[in-house]
PDB file of C-alpha atoms in Angstrom:
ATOM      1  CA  UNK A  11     -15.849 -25.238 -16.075  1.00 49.00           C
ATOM      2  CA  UNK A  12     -13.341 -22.029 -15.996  1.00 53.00           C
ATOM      3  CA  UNK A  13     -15.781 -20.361 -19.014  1.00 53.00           C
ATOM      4  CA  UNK A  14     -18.550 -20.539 -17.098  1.00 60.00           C
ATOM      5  CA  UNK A  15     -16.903 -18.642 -13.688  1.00 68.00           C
ATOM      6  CA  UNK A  16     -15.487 -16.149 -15.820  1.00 67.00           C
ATOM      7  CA  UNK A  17     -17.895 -15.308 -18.524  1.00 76.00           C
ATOM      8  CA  UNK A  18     -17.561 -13.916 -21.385  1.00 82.00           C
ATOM      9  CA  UNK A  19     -15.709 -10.359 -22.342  1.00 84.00           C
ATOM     10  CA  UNK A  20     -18.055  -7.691 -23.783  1.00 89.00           C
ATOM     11  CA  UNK A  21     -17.546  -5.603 -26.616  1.00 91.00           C
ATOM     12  CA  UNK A  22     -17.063  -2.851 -24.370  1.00 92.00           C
ATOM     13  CA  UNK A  23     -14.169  -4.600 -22.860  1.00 90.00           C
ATOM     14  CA  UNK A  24     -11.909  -5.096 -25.474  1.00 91.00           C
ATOM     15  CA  UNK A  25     -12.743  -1.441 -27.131  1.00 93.00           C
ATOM     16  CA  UNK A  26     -11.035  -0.352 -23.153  1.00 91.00           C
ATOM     17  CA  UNK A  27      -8.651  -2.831 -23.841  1.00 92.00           C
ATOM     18  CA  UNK A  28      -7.255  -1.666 -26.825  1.00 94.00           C
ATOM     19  CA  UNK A  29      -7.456   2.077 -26.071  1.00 94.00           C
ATOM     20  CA  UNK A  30      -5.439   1.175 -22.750  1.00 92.00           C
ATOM     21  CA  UNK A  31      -2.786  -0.818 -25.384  1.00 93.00           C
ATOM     22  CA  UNK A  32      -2.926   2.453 -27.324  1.00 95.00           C
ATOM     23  CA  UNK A  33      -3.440   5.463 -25.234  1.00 96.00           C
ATOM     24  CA  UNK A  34      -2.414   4.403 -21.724  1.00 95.00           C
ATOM     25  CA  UNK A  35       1.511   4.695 -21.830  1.00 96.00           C
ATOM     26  CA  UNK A  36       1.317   8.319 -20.461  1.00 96.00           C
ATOM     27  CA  UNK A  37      -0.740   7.051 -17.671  1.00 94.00           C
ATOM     28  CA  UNK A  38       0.905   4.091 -16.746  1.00 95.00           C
ATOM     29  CA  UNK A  39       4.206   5.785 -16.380  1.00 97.00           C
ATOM     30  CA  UNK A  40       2.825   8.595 -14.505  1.00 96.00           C
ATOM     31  CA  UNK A  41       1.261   5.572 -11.825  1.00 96.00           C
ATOM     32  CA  UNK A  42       4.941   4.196 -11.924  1.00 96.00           C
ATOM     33  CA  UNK A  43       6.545   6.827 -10.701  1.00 97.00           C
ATOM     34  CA  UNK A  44       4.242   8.129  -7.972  1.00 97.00           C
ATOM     35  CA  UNK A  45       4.273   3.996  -6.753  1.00 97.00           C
ATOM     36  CA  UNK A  46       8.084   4.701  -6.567  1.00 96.00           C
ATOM     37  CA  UNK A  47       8.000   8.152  -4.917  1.00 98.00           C
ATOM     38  CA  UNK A  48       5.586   6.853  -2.315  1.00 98.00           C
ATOM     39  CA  UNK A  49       7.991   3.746  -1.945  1.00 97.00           C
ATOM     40  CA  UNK A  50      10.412   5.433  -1.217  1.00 97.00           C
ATOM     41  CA  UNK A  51       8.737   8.343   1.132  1.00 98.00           C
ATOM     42  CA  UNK A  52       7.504   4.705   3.240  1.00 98.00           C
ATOM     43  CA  UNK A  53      11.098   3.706   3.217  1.00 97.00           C
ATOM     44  CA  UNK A  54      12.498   7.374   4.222  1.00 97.00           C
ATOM     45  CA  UNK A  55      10.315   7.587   7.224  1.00 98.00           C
ATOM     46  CA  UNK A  56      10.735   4.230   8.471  1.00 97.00           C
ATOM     47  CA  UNK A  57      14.762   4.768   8.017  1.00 97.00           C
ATOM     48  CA  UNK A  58      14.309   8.573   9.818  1.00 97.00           C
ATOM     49  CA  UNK A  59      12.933   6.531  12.944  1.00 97.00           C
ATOM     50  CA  UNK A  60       9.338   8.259  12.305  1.00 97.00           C
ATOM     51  CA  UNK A  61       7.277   5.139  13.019  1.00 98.00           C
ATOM     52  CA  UNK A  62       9.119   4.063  16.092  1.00 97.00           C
ATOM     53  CA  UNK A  63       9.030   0.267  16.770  1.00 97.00           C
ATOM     54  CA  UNK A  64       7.791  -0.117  13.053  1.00 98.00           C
ATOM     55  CA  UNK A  65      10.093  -1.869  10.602  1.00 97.00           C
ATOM     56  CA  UNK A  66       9.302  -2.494   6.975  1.00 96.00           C
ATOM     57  CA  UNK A  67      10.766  -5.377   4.414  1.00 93.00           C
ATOM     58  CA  UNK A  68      11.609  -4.611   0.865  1.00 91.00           C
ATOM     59  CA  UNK A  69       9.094  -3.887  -1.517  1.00 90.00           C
ATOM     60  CA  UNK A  70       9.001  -5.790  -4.660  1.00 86.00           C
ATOM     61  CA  UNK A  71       6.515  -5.566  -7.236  1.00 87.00           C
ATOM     62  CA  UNK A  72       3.453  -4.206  -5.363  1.00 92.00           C
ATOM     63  CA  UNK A  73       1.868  -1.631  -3.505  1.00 96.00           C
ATOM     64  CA  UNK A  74       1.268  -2.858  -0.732  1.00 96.00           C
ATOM     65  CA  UNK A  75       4.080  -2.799   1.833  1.00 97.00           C
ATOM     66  CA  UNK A  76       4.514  -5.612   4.707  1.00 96.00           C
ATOM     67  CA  UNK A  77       5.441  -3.371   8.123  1.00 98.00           C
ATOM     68  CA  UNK A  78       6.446  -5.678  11.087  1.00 98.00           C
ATOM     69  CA  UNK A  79       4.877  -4.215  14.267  1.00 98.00           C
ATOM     70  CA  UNK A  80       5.936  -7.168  16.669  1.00 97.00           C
ATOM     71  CA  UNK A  81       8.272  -5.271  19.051  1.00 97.00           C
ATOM     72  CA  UNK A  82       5.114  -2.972  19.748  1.00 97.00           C
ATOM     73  CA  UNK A  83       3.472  -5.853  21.605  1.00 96.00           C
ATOM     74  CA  UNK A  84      -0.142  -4.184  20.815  1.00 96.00           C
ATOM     75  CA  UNK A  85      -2.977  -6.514  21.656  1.00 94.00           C
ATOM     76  CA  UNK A  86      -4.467  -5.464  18.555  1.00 96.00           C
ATOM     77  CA  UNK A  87      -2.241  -3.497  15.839  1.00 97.00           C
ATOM     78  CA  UNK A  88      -5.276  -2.660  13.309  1.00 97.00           C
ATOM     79  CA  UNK A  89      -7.194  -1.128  16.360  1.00 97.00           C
ATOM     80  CA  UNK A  90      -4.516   1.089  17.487  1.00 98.00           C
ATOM     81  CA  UNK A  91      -3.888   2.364  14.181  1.00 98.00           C
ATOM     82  CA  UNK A  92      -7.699   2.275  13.660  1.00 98.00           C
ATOM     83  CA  UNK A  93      -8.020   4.561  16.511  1.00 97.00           C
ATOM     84  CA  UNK A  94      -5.565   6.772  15.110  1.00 97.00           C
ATOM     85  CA  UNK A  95      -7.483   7.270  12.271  1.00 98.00           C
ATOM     86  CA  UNK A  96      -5.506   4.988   9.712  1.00 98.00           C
ATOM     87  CA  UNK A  97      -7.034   1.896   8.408  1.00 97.00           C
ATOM     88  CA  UNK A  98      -4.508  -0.948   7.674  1.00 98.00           C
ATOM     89  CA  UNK A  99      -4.714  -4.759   6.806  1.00 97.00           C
ATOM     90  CA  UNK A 100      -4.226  -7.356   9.387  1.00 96.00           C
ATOM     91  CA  UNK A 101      -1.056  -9.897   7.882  1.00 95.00           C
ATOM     92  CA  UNK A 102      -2.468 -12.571   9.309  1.00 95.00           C
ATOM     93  CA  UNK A 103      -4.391 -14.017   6.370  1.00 95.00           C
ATOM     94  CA  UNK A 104      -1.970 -13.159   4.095  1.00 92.00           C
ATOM     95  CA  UNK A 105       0.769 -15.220   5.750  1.00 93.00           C
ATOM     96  CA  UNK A 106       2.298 -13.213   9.133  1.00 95.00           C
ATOM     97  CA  UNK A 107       0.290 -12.237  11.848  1.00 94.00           C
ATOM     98  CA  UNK A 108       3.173 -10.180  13.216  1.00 96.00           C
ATOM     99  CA  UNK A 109       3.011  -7.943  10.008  1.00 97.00           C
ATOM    100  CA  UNK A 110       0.380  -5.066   8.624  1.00 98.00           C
ATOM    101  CA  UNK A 111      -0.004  -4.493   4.949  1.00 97.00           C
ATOM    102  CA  UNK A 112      -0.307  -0.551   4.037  1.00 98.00           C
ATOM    103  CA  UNK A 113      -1.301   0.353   1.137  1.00 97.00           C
ATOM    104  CA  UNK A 114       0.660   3.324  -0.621  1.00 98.00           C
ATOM    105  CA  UNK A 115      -1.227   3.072  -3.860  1.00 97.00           C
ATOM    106  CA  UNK A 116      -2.325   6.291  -2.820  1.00 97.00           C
ATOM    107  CA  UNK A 117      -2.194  10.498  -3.533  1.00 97.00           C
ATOM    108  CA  UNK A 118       1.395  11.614  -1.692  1.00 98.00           C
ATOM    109  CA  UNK A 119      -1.251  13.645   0.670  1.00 98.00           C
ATOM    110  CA  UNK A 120      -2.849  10.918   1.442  1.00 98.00           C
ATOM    111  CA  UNK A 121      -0.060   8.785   2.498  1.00 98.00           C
ATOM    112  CA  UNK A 122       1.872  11.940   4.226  1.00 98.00           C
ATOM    113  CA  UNK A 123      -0.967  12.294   6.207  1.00 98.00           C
ATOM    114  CA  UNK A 124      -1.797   8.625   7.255  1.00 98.00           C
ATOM    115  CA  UNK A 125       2.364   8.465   8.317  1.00 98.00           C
ATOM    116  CA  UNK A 126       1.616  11.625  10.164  1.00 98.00           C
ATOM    117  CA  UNK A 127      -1.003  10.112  11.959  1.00 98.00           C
ATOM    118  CA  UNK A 128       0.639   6.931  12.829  1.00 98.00           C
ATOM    119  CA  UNK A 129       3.688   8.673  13.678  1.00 98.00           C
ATOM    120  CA  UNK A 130       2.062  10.719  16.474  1.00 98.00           C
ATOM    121  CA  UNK A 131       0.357   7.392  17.435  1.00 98.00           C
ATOM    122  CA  UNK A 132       3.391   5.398  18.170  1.00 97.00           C
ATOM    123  CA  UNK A 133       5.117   8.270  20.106  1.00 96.00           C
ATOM    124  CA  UNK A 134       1.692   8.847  22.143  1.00 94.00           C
ATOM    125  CA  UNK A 135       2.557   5.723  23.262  1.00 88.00           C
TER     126      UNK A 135
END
């Protein structure tokens, strides 16, 4: 029954396959490190106090980081942040409703500028 979901793989797939195997080091440690640097630019703003009322968990494996935003008692977190131009994930189906999931598998820019934006948010407040 699985074979029939899935399909089958095309020779176009494994040629990608095994150029990734072969050519795709460079790459993949280039994505490593700018998953760290944003990590840790997330985790530097939250410990500077720029996302006030926002606290994060440790990151582990992923790119998406879990931010609690329970002490902001915000009828509706994704809104606000909506509203502010920044579109986040709701926790809820994936476990905690008191939790949003950013995403920081982004461009630095990109992330600077959606922490900007929530930043000026929360102390809009």
């Amino acid at each position: 029954a699985g074979a029939t979901m899935l399909g089958e793989v095309n020779n176009f797939g494994y040629v990608a396959c095994e150029a990734a195997y072969r050519h795709g080091e460079p790459w993949r440690r280039a994505l490593v490190a700018r998953l760290q640097a944003n990590r840790d630019l997330l985790a530097d703003a939250l410990a500077r106090g720029d996302l006030p009322g926002v606290s994060g968990t440790p990151i582990e494996a992923t790119y998406l980081a879990w931010l609690n935003v329970d002490s902001l008692r915000l009828a509706d977190p994704i809104a606000f942040f909506e509203e502010a131009g920044v579109g986040l994930s709701a926790g809820g189906p994936f476990g905690d409703a008191r939790y949003l999931r950013l995403n920081f598998g982004c461009p630095e820019a990109t992330l600077r500028e959606g922490l900007a934006r929530m930043s000026r948010a929360l102390k809009g407040r």
